Backbone as numpy.savetxt, mean C-alpha at the origin, in Angstrom:
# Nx Ny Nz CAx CAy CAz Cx Cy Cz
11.40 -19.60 -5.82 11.84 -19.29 -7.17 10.97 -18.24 -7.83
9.53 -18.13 -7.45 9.08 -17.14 -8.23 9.00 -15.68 -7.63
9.82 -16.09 -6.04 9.71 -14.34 -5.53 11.01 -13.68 -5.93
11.14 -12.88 -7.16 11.88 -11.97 -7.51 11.83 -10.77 -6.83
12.84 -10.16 -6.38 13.68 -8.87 -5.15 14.78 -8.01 -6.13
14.14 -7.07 -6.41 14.97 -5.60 -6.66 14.95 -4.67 -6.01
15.91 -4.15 -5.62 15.83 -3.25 -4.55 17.36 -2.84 -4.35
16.93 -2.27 -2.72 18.36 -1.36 -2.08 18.30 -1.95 -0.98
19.54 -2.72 -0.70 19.99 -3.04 0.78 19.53 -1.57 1.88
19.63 -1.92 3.18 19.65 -1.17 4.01 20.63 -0.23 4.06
20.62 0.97 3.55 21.91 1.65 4.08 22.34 2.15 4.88
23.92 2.53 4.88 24.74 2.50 6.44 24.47 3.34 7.21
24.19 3.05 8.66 23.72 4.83 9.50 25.45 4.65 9.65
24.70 6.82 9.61 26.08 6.95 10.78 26.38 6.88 11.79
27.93 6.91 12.71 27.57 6.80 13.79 26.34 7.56 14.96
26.31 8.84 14.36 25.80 9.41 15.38 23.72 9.20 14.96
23.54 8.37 13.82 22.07 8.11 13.52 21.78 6.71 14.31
23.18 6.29 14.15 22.92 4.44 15.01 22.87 4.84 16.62
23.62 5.68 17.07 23.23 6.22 18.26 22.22 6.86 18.68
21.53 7.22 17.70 19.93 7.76 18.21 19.00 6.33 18.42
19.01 6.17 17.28 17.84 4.83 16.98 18.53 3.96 18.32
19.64 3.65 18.62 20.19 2.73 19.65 19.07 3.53 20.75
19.18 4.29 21.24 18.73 5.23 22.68 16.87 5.64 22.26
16.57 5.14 21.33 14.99 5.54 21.03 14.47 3.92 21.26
14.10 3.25 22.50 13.44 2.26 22.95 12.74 2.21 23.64
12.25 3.56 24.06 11.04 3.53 24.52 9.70 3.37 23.89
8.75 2.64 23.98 7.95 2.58 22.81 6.42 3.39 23.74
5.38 3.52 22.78 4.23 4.43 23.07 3.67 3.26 23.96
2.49 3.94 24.93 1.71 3.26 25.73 1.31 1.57 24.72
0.80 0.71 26.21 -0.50 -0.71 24.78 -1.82 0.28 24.49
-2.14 1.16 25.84 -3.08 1.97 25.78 -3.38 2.40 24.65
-2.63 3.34 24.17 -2.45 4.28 23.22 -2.33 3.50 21.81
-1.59 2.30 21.62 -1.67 1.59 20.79 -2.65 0.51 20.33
-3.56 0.69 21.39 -4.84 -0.29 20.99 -5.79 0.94 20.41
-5.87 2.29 20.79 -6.03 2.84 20.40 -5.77 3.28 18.97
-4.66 3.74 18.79 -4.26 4.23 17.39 -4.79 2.73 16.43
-5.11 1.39 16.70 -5.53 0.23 15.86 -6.92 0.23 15.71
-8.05 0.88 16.83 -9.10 0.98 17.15 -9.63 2.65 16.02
-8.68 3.59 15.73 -9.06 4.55 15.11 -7.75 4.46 14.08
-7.66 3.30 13.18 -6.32 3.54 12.13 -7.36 3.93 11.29
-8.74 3.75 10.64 -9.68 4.16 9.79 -9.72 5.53 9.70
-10.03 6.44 10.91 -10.51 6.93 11.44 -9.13 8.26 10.84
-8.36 7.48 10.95 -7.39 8.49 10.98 -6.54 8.86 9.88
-7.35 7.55 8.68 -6.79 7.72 7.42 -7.41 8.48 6.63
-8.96 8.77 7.21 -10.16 9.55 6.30 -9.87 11.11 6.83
-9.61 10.76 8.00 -8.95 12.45 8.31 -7.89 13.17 7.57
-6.74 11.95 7.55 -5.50 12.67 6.22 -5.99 12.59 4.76
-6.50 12.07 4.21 -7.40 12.80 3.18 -7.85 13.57 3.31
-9.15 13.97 4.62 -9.84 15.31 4.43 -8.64 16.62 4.52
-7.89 16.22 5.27 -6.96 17.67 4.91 -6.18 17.74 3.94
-5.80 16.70 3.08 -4.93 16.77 2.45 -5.55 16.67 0.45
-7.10 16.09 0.76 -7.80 16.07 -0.64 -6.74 15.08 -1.27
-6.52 15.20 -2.09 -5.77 14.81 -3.42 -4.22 15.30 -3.93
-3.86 15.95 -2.92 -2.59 16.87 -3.38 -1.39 16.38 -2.34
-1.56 15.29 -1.70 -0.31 15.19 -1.11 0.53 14.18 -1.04
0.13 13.25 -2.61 1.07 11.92 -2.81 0.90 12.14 -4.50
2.54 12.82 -5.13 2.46 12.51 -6.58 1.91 11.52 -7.29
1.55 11.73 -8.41 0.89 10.34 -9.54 2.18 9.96 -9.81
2.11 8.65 -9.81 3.08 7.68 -10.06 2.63 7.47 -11.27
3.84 7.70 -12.01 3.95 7.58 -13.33 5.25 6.64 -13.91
5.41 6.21 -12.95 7.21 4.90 -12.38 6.66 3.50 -12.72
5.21 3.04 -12.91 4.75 1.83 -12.11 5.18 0.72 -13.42
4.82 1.08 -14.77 4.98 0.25 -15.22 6.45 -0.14 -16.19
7.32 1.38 -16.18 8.78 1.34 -15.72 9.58 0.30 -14.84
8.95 0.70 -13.45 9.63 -0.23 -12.40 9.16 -1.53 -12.55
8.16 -1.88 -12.81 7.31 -3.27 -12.74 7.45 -3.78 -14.36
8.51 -4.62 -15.06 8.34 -4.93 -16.04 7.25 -5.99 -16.30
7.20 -6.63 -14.73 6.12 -7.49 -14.89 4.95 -7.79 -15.69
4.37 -6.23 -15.30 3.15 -5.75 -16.05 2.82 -6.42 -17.05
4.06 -6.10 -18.35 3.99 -6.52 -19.41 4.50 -7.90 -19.55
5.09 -8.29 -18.49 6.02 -10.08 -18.92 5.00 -10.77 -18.48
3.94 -10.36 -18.28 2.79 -11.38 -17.12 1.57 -11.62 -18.66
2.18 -11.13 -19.83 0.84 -11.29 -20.74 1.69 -12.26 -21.85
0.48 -12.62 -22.28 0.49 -13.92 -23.12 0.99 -13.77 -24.58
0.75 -12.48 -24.75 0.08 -11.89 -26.25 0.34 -10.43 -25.89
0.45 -9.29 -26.65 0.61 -8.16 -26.68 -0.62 -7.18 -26.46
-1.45 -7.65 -26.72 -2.77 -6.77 -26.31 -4.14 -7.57 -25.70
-2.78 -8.61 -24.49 -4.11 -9.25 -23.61 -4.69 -8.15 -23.10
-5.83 -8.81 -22.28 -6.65 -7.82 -21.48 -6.01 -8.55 -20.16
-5.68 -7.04 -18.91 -5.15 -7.48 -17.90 -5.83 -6.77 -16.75
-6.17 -7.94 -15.77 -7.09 -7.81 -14.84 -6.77 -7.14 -13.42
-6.37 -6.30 -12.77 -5.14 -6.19 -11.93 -6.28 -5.61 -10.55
-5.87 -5.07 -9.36 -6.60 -4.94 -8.11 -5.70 -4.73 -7.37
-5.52 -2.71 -7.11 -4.60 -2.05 -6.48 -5.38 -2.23 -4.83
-4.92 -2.76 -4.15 -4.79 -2.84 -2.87 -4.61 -1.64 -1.95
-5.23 -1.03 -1.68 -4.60 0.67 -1.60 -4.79 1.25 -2.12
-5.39 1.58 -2.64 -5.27 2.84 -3.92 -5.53 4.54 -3.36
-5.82 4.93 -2.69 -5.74 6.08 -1.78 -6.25 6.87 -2.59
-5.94 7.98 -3.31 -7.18 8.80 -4.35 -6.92 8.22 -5.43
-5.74 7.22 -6.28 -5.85 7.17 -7.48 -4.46 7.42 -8.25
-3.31 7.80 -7.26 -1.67 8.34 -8.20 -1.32 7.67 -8.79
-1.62 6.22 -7.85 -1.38 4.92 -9.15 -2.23 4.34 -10.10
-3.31 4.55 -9.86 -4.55 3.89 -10.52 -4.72 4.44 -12.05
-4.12 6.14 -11.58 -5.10 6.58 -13.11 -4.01 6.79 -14.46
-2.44 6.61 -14.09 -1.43 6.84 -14.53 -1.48 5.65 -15.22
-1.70 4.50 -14.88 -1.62 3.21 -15.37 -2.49 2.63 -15.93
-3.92 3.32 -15.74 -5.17 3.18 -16.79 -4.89 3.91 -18.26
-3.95 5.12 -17.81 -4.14 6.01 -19.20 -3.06 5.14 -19.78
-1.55 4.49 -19.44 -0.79 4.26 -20.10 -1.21 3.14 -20.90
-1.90 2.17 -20.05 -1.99 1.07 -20.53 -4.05 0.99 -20.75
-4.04 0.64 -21.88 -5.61 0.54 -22.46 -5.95 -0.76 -22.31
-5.12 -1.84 -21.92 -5.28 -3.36 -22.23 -5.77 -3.42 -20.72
-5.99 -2.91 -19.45 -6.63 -2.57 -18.36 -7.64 -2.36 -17.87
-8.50 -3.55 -17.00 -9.48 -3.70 -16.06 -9.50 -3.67 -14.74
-9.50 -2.45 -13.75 -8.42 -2.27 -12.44 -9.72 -2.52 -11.27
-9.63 -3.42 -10.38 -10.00 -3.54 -9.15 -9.19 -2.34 -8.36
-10.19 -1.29 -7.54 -9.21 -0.98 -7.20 -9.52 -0.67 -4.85
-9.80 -1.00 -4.42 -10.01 0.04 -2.72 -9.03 0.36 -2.01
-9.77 0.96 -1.11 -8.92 1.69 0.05 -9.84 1.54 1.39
-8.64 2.00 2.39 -9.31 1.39 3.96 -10.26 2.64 3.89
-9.74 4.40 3.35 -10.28 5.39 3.65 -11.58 5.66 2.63
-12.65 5.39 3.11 -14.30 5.79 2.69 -14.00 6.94 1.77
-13.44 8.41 2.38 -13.28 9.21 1.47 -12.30 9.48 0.93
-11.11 8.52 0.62 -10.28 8.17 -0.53 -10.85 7.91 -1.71
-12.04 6.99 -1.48 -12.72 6.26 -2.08 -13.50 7.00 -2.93
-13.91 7.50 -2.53 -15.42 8.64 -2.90 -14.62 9.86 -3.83
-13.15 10.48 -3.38 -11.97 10.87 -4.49 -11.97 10.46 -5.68
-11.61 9.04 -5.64 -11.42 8.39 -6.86 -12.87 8.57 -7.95
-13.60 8.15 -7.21 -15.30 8.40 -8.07 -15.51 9.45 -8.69
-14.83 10.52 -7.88 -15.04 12.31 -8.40 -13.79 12.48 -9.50
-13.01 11.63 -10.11 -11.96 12.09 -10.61 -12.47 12.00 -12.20
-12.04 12.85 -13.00 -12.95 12.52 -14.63 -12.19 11.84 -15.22
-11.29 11.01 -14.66 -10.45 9.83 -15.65 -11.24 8.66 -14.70
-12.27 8.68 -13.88 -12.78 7.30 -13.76 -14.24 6.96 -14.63
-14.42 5.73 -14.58 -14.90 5.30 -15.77 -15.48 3.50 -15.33
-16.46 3.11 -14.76 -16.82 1.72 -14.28 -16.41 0.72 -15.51
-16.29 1.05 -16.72 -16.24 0.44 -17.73 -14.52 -0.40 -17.84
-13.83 0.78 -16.94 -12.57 0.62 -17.19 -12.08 0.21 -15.49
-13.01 0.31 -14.08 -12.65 0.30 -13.27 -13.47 -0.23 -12.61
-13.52 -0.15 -11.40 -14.17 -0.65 -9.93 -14.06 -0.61 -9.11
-13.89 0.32 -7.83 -13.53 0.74 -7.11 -14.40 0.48 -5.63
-13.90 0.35 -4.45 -14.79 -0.11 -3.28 -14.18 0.18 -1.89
-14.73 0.29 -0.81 -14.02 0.94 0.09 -14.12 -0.78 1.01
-12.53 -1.16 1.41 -12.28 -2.04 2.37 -11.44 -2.20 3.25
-11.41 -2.89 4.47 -10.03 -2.89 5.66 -9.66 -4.42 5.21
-8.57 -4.57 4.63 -7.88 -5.62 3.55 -7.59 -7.00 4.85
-8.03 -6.29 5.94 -7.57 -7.26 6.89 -8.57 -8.05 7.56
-9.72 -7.69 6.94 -11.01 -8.16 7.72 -12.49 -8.34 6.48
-12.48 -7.02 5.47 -13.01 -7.25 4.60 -12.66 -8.72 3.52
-13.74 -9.70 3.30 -13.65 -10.55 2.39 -13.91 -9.72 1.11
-12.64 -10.02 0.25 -12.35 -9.22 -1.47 -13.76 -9.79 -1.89
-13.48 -11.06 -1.67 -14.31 -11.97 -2.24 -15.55 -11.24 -2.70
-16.11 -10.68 -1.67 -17.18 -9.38 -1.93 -17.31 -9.04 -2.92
-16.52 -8.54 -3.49 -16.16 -7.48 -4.61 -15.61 -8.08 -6.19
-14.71 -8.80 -5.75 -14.39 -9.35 -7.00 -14.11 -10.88 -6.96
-14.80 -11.42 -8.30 -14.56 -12.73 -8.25 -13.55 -13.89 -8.24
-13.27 -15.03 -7.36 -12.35 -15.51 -6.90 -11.38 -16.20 -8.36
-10.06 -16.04 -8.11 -9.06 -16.86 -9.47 -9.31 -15.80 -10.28
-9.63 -14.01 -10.39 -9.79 -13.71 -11.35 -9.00 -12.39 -11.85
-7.66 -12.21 -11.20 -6.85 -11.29 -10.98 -6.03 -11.68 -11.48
-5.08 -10.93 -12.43 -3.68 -11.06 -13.09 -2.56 -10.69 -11.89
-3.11 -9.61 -11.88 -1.58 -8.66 -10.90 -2.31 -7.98 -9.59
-1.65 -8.16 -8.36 -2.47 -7.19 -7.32 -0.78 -6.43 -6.87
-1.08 -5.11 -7.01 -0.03 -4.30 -6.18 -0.23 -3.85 -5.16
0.56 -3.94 -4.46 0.71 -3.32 -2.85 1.69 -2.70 -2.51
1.33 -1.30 -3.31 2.25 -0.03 -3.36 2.74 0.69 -2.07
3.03 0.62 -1.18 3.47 1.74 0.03 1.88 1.26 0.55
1.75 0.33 0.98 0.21 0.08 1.40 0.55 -0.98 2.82
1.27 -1.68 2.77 1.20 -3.15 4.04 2.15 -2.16 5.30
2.83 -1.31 5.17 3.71 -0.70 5.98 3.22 -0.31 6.87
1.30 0.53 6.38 0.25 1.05 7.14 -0.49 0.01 8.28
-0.45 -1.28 7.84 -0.62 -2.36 8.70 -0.24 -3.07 9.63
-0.73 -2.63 10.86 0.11 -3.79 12.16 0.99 -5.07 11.63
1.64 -4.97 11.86 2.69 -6.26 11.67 2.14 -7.41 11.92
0.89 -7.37 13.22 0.25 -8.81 13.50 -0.62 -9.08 12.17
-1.04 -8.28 11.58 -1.92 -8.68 10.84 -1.91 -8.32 9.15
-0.83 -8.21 8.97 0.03 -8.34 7.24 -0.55 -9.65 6.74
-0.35 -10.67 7.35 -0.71 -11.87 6.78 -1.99 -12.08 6.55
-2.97 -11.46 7.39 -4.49 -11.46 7.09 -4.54 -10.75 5.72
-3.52 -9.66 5.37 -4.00 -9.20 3.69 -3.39 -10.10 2.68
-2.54 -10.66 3.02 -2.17 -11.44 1.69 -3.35 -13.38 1.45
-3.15 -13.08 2.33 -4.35 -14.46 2.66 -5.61 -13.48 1.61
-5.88 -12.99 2.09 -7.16 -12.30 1.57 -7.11 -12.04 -0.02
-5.71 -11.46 -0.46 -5.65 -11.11 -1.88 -5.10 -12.53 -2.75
-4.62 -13.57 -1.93 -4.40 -15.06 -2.48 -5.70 -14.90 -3.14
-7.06 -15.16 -2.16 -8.30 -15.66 -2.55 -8.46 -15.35 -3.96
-8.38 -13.89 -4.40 -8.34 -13.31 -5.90 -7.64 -13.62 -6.84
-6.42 -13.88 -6.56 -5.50 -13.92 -7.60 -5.35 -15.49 -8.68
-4.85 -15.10 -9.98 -5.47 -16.12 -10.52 -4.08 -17.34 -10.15
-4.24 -18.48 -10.37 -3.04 -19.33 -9.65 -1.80 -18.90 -10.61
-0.52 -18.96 -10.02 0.64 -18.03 -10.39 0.71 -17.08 -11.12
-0.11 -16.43 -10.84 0.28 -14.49 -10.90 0.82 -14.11 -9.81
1.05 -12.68 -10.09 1.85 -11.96 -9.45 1.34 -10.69 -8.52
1.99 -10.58 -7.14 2.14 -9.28 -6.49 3.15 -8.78 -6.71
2.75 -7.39 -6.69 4.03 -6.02 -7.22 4.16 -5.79 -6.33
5.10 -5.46 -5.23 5.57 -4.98 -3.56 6.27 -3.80 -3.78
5.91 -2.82 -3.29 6.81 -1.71 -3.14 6.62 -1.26 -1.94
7.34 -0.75 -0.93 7.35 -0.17 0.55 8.60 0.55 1.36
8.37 1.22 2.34 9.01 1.68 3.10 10.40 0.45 3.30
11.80 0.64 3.23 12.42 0.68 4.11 13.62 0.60 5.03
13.66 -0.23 5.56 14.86 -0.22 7.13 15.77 0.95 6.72
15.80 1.90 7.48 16.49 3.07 7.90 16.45 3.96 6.30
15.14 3.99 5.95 15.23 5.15 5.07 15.30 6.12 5.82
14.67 7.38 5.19 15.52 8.91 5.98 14.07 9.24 6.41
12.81 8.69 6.09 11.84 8.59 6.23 11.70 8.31 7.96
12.28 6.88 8.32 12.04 6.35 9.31 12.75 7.02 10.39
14.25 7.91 10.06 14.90 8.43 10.92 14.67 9.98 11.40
13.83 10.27 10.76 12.63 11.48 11.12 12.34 11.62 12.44
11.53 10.50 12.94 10.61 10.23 13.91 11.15 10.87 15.10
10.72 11.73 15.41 11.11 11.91 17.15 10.83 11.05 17.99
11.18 11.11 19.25 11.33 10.14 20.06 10.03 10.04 20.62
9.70 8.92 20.96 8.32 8.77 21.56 7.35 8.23 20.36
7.65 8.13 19.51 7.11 7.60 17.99 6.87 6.27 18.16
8.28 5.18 18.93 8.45 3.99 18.26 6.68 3.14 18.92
6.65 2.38 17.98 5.48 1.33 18.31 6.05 -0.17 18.95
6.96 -0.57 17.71 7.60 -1.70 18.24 8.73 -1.74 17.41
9.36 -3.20 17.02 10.40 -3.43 15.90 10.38 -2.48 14.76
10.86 -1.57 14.20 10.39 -1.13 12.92 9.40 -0.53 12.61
8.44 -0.04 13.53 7.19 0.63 13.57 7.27 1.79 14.15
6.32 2.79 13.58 6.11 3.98 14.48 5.22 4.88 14.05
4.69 6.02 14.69 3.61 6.36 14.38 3.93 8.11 14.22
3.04 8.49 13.12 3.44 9.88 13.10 2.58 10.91 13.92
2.61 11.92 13.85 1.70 12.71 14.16 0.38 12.85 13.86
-0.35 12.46 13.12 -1.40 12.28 12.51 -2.34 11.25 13.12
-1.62 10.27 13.36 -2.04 9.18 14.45 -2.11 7.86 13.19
-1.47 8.26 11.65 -1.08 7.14 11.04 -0.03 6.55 10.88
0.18 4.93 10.63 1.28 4.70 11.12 2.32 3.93 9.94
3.51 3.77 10.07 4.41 3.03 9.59 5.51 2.18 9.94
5.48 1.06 9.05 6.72 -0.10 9.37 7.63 -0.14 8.25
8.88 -0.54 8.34 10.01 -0.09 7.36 10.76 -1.76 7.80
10.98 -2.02 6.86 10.82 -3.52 5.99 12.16 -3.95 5.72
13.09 -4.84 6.45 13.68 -5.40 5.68 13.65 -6.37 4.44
14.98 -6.32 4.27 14.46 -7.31 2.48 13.73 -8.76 3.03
C-alpha cells in the first residue's frame, strides 16, 4: 500500500525492433564481465574525467515530479532531511537545494571525482549539505549519516548502474538511514526505452542489461 507507481508502461516495439532484440542473445564473455564489476569504479571516475560536469542536465523536474517532497512534511516549513544516493556532480542536488530552503541533503557517489565536483561547485555549502564518496553496495551509510535520520532518499537513474545481483545490497543499506515510513523517490531507465535499443550487438550482459562503450553499464526495469 505504500509503494505508489507513476509511470509509462513498456512501449510497443516494432516489428522489425522485436526482431533485433529477439536475435541479440548473445551475451559478453563471464570474463569480461567480472571484469567490467571489478573496474565499474574505475570506469565511472573516468566518465567524469572526460565529461567534467557538462554531460547530464540539472534537473530542475524533481520536485515537480515528486510531489512527495512536499506531502512527506508535517507543517509547511519543516526542515527536511533527504540523502541523494547518486548524486554524480550535483544536477539534482543543487536545483533542489536552491528551490527548496527547508533542506539538509546527504548526498554520495560511487565516483571519488564526482565527488570532489560537487565540493568545487559555489552553490555547495556544509551548512546546507554533506557530501561523501561511497559504493552503496558495500559501503556502510551508517558511516556517514546517522541511523532513523532521513526523510526522503532518491535514487535517481542510479540502481540501473548496479548489477542486478546486488540492487538489494543498496536498499538494505539505505533502509538502515531512513527514518521508519519515509520515503524513496525511484526514477530509472526503462524496458525498451530508445535508450536500451541503441546498443549494438555484443552489448547484452544478461536479462535487461548491457554495457556501453565506456565500460559503464545499464539495466532497464520493468514496472
Amino acid at each position: 500500500g505504500a509503494f505508489q507507481k507513476k509511470g509509462h508502461s513498456a512501449r510497443i516495439l516494432s516489428p522489425e525492433e522485436a526482431e533485433r532484440l529477439a536475435k541479440d542473445e548473445v551475451l559478453v564473455s563471464e570474463f569480461k564481465q567480472l571484469k567490467l564489476e571489478r573496474e565499474a569504479q574505475k570506469n565511472w571516475d573516468l566518465f567524469y574525467k572526460r565529461n567534467s560536469t557538462n554531460f547530464f542536465k540539472d534537473r530542475h523536474w524533481t520536485t515537480r515530479e515528486f510531489q512527495e517532497l512536499k506531502a512527506c512534511r508535517e507543517f509547511a516549513d519543516q526542515k527536511l532531511t533527504i540523502l541523494e544516493a547518486g548524486c554524480g556532480v550535483g544536477n539534482c542536488l543543487f536545483p533542489l537545494l536552491e528551490e527548496d530552503l527547508n533542506i539538509f541533503a546527504y548526498a554520495c557517489d560511487f565516483s571519488p571525482r564526482a565527488v570532489e565536483y560537487v565540493k568545487k561547485n559555489a552553490l555547495y555549502s556544509t551548512e546546507r549539505c554533506k557530501v561523501f564518496q561511497c559504493d552503496l553496495t558495500k559501503d556502510d551509510l551508517l558511516e556517514n549519516i546517522p541511523s532513523d535520520s532521513v526523510d526522503v532518499v532518491t535514487l535517481i537513474f542510479v540502481l540501473s548502474a548496479i548489477h542486478p545481483d546486488k540492487m538489494h545490497l543498496v536498499l538494505k543499506n539505505i533502509y538502515k538511514v531512513l527514518k521508519p515510513g519515509k520515503c524513496v523517490l525511484f526514477r530509472d531507465y526503462g524496458l525498451y526505452d530508445h535508450t536500451m535499443l541503441r546498443f549494438k550487438s555484443g552489448s547484452k550482459l544478461g536479462e535487461n542489461f548491457y554495457v556501453r562503450q565506456d565500460g559503464t553499464r545499464s539495466y532497464f526495469f520493468t514496472e
